[in-house]
């Protein structure tokens, strides 16, 4: 690949701290890999082990290591292998394991295991100290509180007594069981940089640090980067403030915007050429993102070809029509020779994935959805989860009903005999039981869908293994019951970001996913459906947040973790720039006005859009009248205001109903651990009217 002048400028800048502002599709990974290779070529005395690179994912780390190896040429693989390339969390873990003897026997809890751990030890970990009971939603809220307290640990003297006690209780509970969660992993790494001479000596040996996706680092991660810089390392950060899409996790574009003010001797390079997208797509994306006020000045320029490019927006009467036409357009593109795998439908919210997938299936279009969603919707998953109940109360007929379409009668009988024997044998792990069950029944032998079966089994064993990690010392019957409840009520939510695939996708299928999961990917054609206000941009969801629990100084930065319109526009910008040649924006005529982002995109001459449809959609809305050419009379405005207020009241009512329903599920679900009668209440919720749900939730103080 021939580098541009700006890319070469970044490659050759190895003496000063470097900030690379990389627009979408600007070739940042190639640039930083060449820069690292340049360091080793021009400074032969540099030890590859003194080079550290932070990436956002393990997949990105592997890609960067491969590119560095290719750029170095001969012996490149050996040098790349000696570099510390990976996520910040993996760096911290290696730091503690290597230089801190007290943590060598510890294990790290991921997000799922953290939830299970707190659920089990809720009376010991400080939840009640913060005024929280052990409902599933409160567990997540408690983890959020702890995360914010760790980030604020430098101001612990301003905490309340309850906050300090809760913090110490959770830390003590974790450490007594030999665990660190992700937040305490960073916390301990930072603490060791101040207290441990061996860690300090290691930091001084780091000569170069590269931080990819710098706009997505949070406060704790930034503190660690600062420590490495202060120890003497040359810092290179790469990112784009316009692509900050993880603010709900604590990331902030301010890290990117103010980098040159916080670090000394910084050279800034802007990579403004987009090699991915057609000029029309680049123009639309640039037009939209320019509406954000707080950003680094830059102007993305297209380097791609404009031939065959399609950039358009379409309005539909209703959602079924919208989905049907999207399917028809996909068929048209495929008939013209475009593979299905080069077509993506990107959703702002996961709730619209299922109906779109159904519409594509009806049109006989192969579709690849999120692996977690496919796993929990699969037939084998329901069979596996049902088998847990058979393991508790052996029932041959029930087992046959679960597996009759998968296994023959002899295999089912063999499996039943094995399960019945497990209850009378010695201590066994649930995952090993299910593995042997599959061996006894021949589940993995001579099957046409062998790969699907293997992935289903591996995924289910992953869930059981995580559960066993925390509850492995319980009796088998108790573990079966607990695992069954966890799978039924919480697993799908807990594993929503987990990949259950053991192999790369081999099918030629349309990719259907959320915009967040599409970060870093590219497709020839991209569809963005349901572009309505409150959908994209999304409206803020109610409920208790960490500042409601912690109060005090923790209210000062709460806006940082709330979705603002600028953050939603960044997410829309990321969605736009996934497209290489074809971009389709779709919306419908409804009570909700079209997304303001479509209105902003319509200001670009590159977007083909029916202005009459756009005007017709928004004429009754007062929320964005300034963005249209509409001139309304006062009577029309008043009527629109009344309709808008009615809509808002109706939406607020249903938002409260949904929140109350989820709270009741959490409340009775937790109670069912101790009171079997509460299971009947879980079933009863489904038949309750909205007003009854609100009344019952209010009765228990849940809303």
XYZ file of C-alpha atoms in Angstrom, residues 1 63 172 219 222 253 344 373 415 507 510 570 623 703:
14
model
C 0.000 0.000 0.000
C -4.750 -7.711 13.137
C -12.670 -7.544 50.707
C -10.938 7.675 33.155
C -6.404 7.308 30.857
C -14.091 12.606 23.309
C -25.484 -4.976 6.053
C -29.299 -13.888 19.650
C -28.985 -40.350 27.849
C -22.369 -18.555 4.716
C -26.872 -10.423 4.828
C -21.523 10.323 16.334
C -39.383 19.563 17.656
C -41.503 2.719 41.086
